[in-house]
Short mmCIF file of C-alpha atoms and ligand atoms in Angstrom, two decimals:
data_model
loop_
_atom_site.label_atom_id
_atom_site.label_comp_id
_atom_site.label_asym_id
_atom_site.label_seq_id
_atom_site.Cartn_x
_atom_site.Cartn_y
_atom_site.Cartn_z
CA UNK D 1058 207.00 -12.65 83.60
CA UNK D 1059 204.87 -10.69 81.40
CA UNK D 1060 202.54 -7.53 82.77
CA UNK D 1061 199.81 -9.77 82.26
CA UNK D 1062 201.23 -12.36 83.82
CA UNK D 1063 201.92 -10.36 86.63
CA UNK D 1064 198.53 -9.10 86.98
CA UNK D 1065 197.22 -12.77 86.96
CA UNK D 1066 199.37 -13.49 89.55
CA UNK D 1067 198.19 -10.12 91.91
CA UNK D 1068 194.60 -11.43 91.60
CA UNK D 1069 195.21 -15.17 92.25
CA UNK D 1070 197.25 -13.73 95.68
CA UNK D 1071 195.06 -10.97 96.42
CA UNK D 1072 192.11 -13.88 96.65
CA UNK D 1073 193.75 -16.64 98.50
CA UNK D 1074 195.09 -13.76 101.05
CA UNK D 1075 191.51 -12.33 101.21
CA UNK D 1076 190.21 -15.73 101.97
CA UNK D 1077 193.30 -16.61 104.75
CA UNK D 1078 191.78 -13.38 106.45
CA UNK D 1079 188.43 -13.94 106.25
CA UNK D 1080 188.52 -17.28 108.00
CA UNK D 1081 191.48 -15.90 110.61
CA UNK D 1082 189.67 -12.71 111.39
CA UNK D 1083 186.35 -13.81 110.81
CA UNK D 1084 185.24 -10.87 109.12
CA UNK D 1085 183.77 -10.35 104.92
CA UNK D 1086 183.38 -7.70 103.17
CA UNK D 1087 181.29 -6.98 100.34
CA UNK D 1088 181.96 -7.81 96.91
CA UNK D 1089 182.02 -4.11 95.83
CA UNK D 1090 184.77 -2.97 98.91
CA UNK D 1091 186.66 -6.32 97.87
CA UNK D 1092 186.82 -5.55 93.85
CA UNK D 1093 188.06 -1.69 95.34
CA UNK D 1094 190.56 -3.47 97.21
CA UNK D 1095 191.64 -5.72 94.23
CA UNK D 1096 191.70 -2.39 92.01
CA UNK D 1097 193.48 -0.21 94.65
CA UNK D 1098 196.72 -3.43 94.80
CA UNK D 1099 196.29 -3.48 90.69
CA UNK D 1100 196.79 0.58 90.63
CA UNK D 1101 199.50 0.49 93.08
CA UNK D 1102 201.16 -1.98 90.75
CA UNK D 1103 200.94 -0.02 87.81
CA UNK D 1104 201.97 3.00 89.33
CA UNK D 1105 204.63 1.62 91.34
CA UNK D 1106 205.78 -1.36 88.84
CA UNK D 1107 209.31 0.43 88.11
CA UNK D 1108 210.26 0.62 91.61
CA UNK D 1109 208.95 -2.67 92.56
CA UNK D 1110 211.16 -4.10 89.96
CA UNK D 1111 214.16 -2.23 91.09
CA UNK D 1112 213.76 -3.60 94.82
CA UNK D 1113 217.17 -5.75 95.40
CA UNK D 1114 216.01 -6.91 98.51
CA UNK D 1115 212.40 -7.57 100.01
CA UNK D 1116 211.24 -8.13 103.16
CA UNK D 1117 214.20 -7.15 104.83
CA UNK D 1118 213.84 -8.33 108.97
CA UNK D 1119 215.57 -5.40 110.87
CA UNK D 1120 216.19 -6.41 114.52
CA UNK D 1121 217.32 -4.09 117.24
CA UNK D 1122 217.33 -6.65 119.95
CA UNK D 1123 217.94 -6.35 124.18
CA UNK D 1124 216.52 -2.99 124.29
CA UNK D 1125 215.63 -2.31 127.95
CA UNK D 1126 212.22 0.32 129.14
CA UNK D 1127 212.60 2.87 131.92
CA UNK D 1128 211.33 0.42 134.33
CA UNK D 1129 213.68 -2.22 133.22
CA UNK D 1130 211.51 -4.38 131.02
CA UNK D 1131 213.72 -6.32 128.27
CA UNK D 1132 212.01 -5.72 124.66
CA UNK D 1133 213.21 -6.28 120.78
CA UNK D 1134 212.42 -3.63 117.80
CA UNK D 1135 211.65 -5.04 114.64
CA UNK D 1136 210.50 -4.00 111.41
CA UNK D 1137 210.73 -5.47 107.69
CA UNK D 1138 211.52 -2.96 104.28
CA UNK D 1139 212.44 -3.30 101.00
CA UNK D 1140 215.67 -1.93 99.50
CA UNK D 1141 216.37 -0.41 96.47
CA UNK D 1142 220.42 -0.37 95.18
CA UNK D 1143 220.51 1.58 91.51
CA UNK D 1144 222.36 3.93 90.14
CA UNK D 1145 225.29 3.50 93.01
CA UNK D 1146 222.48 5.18 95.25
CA UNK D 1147 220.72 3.02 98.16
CA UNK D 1148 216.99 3.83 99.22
CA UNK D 1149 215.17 2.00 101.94
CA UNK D 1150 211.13 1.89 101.64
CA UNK D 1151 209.21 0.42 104.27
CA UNK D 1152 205.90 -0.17 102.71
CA UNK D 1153 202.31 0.63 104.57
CA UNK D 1154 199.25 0.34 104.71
CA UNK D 1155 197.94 3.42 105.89
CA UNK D 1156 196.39 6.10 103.26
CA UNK D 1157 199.09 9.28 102.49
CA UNK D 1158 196.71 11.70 104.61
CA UNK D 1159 197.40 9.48 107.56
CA UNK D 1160 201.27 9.30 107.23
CA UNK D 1161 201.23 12.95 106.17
CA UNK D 1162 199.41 13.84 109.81
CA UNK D 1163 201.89 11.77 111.67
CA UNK D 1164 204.83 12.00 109.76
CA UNK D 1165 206.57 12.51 112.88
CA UNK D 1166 206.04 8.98 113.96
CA UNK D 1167 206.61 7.40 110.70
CA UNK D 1168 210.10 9.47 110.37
CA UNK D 1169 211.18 8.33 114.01
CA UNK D 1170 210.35 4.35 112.87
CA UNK D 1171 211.84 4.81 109.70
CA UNK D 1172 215.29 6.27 111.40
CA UNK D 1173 215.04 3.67 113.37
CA UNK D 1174 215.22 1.32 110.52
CA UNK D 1175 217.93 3.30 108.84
CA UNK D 1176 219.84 3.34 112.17
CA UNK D 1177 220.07 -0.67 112.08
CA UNK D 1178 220.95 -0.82 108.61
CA UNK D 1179 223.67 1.92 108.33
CA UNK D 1180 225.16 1.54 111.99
CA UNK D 1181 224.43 -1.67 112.87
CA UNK D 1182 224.68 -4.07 109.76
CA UNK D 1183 227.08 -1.53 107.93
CA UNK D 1184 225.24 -0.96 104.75
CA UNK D 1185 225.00 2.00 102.77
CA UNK D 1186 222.10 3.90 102.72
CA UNK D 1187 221.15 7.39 100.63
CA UNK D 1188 217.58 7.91 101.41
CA UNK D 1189 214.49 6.66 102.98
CA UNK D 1190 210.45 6.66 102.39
CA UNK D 1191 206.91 5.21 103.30
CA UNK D 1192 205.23 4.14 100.50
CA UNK D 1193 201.69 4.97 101.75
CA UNK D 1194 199.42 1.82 99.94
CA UNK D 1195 196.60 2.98 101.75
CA UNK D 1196 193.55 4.05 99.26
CA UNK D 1197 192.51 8.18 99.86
CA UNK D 1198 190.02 10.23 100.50
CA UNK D 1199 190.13 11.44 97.32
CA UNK D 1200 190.86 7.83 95.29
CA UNK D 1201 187.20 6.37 97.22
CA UNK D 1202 185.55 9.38 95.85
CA UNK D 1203 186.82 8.99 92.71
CA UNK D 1204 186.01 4.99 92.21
CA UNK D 1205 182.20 5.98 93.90
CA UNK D 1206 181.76 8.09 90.66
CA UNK D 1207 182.65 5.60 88.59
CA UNK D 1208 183.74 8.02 86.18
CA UNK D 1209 186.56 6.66 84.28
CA UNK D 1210 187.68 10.34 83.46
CA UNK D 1211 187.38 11.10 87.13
CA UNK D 1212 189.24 7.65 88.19
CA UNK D 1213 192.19 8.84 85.75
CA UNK D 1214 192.55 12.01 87.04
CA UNK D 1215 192.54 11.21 91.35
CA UNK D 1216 194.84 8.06 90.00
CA UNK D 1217 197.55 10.96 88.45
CA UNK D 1218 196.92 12.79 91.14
CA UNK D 1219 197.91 9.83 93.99
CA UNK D 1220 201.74 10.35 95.43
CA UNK D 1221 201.83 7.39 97.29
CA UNK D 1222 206.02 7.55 97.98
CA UNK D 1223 206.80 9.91 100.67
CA UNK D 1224 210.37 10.45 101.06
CA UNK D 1225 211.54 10.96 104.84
CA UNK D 1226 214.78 12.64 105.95
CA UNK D 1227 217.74 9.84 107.15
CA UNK D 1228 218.61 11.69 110.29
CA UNK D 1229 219.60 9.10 112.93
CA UNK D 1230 220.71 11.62 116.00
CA UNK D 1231 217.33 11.49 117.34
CA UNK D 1232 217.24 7.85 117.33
CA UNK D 1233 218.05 6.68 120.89
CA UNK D 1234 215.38 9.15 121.53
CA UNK D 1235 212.57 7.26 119.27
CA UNK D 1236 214.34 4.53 121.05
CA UNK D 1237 213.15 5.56 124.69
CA UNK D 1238 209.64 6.57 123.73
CA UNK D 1239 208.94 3.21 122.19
CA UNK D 1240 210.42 2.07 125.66
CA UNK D 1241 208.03 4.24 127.76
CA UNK D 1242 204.96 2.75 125.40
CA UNK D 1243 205.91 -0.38 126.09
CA UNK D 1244 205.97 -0.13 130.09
CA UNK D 1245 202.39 1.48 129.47
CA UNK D 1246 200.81 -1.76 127.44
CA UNK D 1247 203.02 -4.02 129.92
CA UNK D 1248 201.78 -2.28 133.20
CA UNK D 1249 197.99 -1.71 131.44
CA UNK D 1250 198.13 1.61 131.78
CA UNK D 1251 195.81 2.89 128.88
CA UNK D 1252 194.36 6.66 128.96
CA UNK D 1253 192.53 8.14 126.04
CA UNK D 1254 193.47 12.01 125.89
CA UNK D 1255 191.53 15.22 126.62
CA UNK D 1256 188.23 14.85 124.51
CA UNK D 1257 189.52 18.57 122.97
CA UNK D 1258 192.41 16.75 121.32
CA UNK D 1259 190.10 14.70 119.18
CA UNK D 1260 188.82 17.94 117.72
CA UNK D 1261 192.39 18.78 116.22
CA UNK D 1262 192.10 18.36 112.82
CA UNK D 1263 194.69 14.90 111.48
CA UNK D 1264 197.01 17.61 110.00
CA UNK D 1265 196.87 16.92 106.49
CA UNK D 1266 193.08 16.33 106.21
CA UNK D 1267 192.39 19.99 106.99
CA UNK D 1268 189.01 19.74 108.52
CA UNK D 1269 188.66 16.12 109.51
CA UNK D 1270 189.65 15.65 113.27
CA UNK D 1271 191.38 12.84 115.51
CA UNK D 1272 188.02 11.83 116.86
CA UNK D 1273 185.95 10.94 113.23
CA UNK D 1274 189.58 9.87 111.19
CA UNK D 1275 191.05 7.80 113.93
CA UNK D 1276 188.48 7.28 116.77
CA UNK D 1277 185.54 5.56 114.12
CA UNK D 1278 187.95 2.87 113.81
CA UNK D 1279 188.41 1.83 117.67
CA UNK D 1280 187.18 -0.46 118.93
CA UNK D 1281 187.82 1.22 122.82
CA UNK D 1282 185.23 3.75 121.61
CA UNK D 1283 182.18 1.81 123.00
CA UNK D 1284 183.71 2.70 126.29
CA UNK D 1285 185.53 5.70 125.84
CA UNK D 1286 184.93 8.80 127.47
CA UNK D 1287 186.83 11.43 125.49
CA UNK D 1288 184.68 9.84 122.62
CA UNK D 1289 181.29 10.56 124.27
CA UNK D 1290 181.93 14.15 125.04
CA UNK D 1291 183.80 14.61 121.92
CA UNK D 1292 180.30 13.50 119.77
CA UNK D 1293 178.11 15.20 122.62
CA UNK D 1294 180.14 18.20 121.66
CA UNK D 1295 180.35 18.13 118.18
CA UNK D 1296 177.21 17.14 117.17
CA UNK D 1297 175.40 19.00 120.46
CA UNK D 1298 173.00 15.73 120.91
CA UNK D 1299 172.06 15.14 124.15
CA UNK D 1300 173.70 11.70 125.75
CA UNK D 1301 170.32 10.04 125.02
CA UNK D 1302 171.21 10.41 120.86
CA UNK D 1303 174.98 9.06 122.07
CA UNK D 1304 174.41 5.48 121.08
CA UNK D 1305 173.75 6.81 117.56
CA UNK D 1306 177.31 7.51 117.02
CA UNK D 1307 178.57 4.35 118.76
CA UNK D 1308 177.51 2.75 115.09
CA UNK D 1309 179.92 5.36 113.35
CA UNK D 1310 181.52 3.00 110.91
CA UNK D 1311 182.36 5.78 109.39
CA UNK D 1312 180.21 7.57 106.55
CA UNK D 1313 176.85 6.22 105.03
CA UNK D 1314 178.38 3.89 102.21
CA UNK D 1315 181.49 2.72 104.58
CA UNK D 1316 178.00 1.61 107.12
CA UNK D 1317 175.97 0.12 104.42
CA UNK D 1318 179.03 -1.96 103.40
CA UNK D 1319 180.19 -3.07 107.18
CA UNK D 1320 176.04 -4.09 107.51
CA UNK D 1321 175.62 -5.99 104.45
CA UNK D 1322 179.11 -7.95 104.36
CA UNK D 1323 178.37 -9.04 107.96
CA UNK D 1324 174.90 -9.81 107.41
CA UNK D 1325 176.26 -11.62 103.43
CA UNK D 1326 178.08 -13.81 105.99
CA UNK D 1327 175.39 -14.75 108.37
CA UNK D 1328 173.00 -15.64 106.12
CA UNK D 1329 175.41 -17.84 103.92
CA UNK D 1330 176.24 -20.36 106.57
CA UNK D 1331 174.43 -23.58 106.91
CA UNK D 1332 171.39 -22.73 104.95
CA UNK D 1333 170.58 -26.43 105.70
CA UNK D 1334 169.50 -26.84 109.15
CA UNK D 1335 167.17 -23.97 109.92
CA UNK D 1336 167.20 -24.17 113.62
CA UNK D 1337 171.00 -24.21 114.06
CA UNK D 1338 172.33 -22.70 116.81
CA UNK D 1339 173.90 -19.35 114.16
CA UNK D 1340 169.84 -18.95 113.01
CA UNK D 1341 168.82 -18.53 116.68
CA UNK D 1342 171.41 -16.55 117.71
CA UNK D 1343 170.07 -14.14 114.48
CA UNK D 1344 166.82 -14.50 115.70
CA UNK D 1345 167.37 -14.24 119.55
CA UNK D 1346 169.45 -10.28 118.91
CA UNK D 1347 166.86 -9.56 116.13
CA UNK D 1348 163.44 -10.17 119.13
CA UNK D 1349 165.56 -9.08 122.25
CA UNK D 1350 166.69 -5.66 120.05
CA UNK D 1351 162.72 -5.07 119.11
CA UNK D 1352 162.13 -5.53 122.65
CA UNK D 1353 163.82 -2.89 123.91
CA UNK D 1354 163.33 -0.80 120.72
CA UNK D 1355 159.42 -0.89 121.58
CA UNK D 1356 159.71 0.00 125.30
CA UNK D 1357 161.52 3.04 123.52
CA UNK D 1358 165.24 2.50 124.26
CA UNK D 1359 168.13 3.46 122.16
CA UNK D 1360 169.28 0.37 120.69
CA UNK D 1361 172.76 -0.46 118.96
CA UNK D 1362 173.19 -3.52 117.43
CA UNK D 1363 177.05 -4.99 117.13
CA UNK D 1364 176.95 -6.06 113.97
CA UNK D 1365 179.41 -9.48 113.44
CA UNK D 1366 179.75 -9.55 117.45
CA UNK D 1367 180.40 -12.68 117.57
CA UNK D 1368 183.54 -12.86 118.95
CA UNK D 1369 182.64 -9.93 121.66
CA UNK D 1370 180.97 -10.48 125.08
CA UNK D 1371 177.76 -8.17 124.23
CA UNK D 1372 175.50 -7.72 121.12
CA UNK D 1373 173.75 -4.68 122.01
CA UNK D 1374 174.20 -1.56 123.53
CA UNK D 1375 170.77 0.34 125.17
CA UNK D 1376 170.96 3.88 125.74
CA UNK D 1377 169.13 5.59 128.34
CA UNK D 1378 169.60 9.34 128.91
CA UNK D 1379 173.58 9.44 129.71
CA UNK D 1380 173.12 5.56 131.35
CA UNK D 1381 174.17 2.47 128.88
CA UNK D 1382 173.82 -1.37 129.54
CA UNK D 1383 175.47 -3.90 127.34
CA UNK D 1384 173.66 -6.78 126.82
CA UNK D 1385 174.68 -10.14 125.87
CA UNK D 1386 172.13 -12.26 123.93
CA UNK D 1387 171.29 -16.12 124.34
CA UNK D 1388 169.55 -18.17 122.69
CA UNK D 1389 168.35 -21.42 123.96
CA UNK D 1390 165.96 -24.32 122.62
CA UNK D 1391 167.14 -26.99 124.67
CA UNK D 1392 167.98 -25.55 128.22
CA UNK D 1393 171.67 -25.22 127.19
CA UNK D 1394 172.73 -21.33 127.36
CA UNK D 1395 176.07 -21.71 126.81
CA UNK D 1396 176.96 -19.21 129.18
CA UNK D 1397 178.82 -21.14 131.62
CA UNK D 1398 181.67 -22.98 130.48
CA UNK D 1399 182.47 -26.26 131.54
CA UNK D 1400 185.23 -26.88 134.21
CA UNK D 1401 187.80 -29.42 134.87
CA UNK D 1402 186.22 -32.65 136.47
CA UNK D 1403 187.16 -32.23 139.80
CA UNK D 1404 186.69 -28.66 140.41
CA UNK D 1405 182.75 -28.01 142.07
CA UNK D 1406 179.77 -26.21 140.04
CA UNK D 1407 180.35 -23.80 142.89
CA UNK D 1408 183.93 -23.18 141.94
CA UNK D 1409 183.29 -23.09 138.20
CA UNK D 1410 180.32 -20.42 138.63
CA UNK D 1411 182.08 -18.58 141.38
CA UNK D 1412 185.16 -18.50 139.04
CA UNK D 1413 182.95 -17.18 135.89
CA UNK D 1414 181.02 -14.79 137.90
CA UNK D 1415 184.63 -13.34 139.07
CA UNK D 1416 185.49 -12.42 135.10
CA UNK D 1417 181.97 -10.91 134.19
CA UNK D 1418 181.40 -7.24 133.50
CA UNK D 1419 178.82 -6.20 136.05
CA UNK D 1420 177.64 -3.39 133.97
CA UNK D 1421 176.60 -6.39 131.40
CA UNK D 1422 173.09 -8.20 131.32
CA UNK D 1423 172.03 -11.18 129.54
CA UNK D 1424 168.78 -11.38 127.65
CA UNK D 1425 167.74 -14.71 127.13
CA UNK D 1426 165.39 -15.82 124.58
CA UNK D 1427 163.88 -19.45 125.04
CA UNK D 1428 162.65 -21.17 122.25
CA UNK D 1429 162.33 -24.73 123.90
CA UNK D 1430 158.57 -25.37 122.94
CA UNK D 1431 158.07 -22.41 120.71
CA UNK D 1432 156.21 -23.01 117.36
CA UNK D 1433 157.50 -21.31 114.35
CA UNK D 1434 154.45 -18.65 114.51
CA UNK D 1435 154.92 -17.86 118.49
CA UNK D 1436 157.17 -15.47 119.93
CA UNK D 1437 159.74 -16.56 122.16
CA UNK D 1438 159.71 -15.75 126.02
CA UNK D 1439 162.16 -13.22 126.55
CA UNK D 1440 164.14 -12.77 129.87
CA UNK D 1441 166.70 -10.67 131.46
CA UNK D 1442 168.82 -11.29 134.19
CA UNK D 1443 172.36 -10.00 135.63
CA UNK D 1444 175.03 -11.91 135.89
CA UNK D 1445 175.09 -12.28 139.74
CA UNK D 1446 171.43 -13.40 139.10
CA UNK D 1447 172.39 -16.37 136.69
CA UNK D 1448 175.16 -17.57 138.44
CA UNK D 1449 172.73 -18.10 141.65
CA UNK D 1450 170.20 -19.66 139.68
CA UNK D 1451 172.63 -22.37 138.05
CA UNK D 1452 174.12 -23.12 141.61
CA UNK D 1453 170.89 -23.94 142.72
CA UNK D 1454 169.81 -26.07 139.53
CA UNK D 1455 173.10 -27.72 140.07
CA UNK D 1456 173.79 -27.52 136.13
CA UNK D 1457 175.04 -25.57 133.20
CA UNK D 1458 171.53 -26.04 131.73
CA UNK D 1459 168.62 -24.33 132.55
CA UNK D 1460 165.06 -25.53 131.42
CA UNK D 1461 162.71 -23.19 133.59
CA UNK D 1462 163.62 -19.32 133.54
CA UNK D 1463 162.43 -17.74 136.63
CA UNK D 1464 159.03 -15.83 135.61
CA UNK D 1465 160.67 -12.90 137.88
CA UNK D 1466 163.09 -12.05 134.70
CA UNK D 1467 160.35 -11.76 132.03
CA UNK D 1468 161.33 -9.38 130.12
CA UNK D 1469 158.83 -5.69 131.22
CA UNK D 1470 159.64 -2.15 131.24
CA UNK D 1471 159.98 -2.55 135.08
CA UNK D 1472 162.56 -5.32 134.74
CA UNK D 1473 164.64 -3.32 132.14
CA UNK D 1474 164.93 -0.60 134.80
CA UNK D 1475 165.65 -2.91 137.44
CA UNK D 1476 168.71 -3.63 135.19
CA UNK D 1477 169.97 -0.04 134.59
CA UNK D 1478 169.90 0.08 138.15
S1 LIG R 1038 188.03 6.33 120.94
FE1 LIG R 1038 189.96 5.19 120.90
S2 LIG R 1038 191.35 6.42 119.64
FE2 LIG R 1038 189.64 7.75 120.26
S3 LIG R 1038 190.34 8.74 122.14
FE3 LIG R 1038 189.17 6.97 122.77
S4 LIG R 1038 190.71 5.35 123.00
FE4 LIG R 1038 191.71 6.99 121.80
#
């Protein structure tokens, strides 16, 4: 295959990848963050081509199987490399997609995996092995910068400059050590035992970034953070905002071009379905967060909007002095909420709203914005109402539907209090 062969053949896998995600995950991205993407897989290719034609094997499946936790739970380690056999010299890579700064901050958990790896192959399978290293695809700090310039001069030199191999000692003595810590995670996810640390460990800096700490390299990308404690004091700290200015960094997406991007590729992929049918049930949903959000907005809340929430239980998150209420957002032109889902035939409405109540977060509220009725140039009624509250009102309707909201959950500054509680 020639090199432009090749590259053909990157951008003809990179799209029909991209698109496999975007329907799995159900996320975009813009066209600009999807070309830098594109660019960052061409770049590693051209930098990288002479190794990736030396790999002998790819996508190596190493299995350390019947592996037992402290508490006794059976588990299996797996991971897939690539090997390299030339010059009478063996190297394992194992290839990721974290950035170098990441795996240079952690490189003690990427050379405990790695062993791990090694361990299999050398003891295990009985292969010869001389060295070992992470080949860290991820795009940096620095690289972003660079392709923001748009200086070709200024691409050239942050490409040079990129060491994405980073070789990591074989040492396999530690191993059943690695072993037992994966072990110990493990009984932690099993038994749900999740604790963020002490909010003064997010303001250690990720080692190799210098000056950029735990709690803005690692912490903007979880999702836990809505609810996360050692997050809120870390920002309340770090930025000294009072809690009322906390929702503010809930939306931390990371810096101002990483937020534009996130809001317009979600908002690209609203606005592209079903252009047909204006009053489908996407276009109210749009409509319902944009009216309930300028709702609360007006009566002077902190509003954050979950942009692409489609997937999660709540669309918004209101911030009042140190309190927060998630709402979820309904639409309805029809009576239909969809907030109750249907049950099996011969279970009782009781049962099936008793059942639904029993997995709702209490600490959410619905806002529900009727349309049934509504001409294009009125505003909707707007209601809110706890969970506890809908639940009783659909047992007594006898139905999933609901036609008349009860006046009592107009939406008013009173009844937004009411709801904090
Ligand atoms: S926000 Fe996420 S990553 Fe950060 S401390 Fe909390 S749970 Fe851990």
């Amino acid at each position: 295959m020639s090199n432009e062969e090749v590259l053909e053949f990157i951008k003809e896998a990179f799209e029909e990848n991209y698109e496999l995600m975007r329907l799995e995950g159900g996320h975009s991205i813009t066209n600009e963050a999807k070309e830098r993407a594109l660019q960052q897989v061409l770049l590693y290719w051209e930098k990288l081509h002479d190794l990736a034609e030396q790999v002998t094997d790819t996508e190596i499946t190493l299995t350390l199987p019947e592996q037992t936790t402290p508490e006794g739970r059976k588990y299996t380690i797996q991971g897939v490399v690539d090997i390299v056999q030339a010059n009478d010299e063996t190297t394992m890579y194992d290839v990721k997609t974290h950035d170098l700064d990441t795996v240079q901050g952690s490189i003690e958990h990427y050379e405990g995996q790695l062993n791990i790896y090694s361990y299999i192959w050398k003891n295990l399978r009985q292969q010869p092995l001389d060295s070992a290293a992470i080949i860290a695809t991820g795009q940096t700090e620095e690289l972003k910068q660079a392709y923001r310039t748009e200086n070709l001069q200024v691409i050239q030199q942050a490409v040079d400059a990129w060491e994405p191999v980073v070789e990591i000692p074989i040492e396999t003595k530690n191993v059943h050590h690695t072993i037992e810590q994966f072990g110990k995670v493990v009984d932690c996810i099993e038994s749900n035992r999740f604790q963020a640390p002490h909010w003064e460990k997010l303001k250690q800096p990720v080692v190799a970034r210098k000056n950029v700490p735990f709690g803005t390299h690692v912490c903007r990308n979880c999702d836990a953070r809505f609810s996360c404690d050692a997050f809120k004091q870390y920002v309340s700290d770090k930025e000294g905002i009072s809690n009322g200015r906390y929702v503010e960094f809930l939306d931390n997406y990371g810096d101002e071009q990483d937020r534009i991007e996130w809001i317009k590729a979600n908002m690209e992929e609203e606005t592209e379905t079903d252009n047909k049918d204006e009053n489908s049930s996407k276009h109210l949903g749009i409509a319902a967060r944009a009216f309930a959000t300028g709702m609360f907005a007006r009566y002077g809340y902190d509003v954050s909007v979950r942009y692409g929430a489609e997937s999660s239980e709540y669309d918004l998150i209101i911030a009042k002095g140190a309190k927060i209420l998630k709402v979820a957002v309904k639409a309805s032109q029809d009576g239909d909420w969809g907030i109750v889902p249907s049950g099996e035939e011969d279970v009782s409405f009781e049962e099936v709203f008793d059942a639904w109540l029993a997995e709702q977060d209490l600490q959410m509220v619905y806002c529900l914005v009727q349309f049934q009725d509504v001409g294009m140039d009125q505003l909707p009624g707007i209601y809110l109402a706890s969970p506890e509250e809908v639940a009783e009102k659909l047992k007594a309707v006898g139905d999933r539907r609901m036609e008349e909201v009860p006046e009592e959950w107009r939406f008013s500054g009173e009844r937004v209090e009411e709801m904090f509680g």
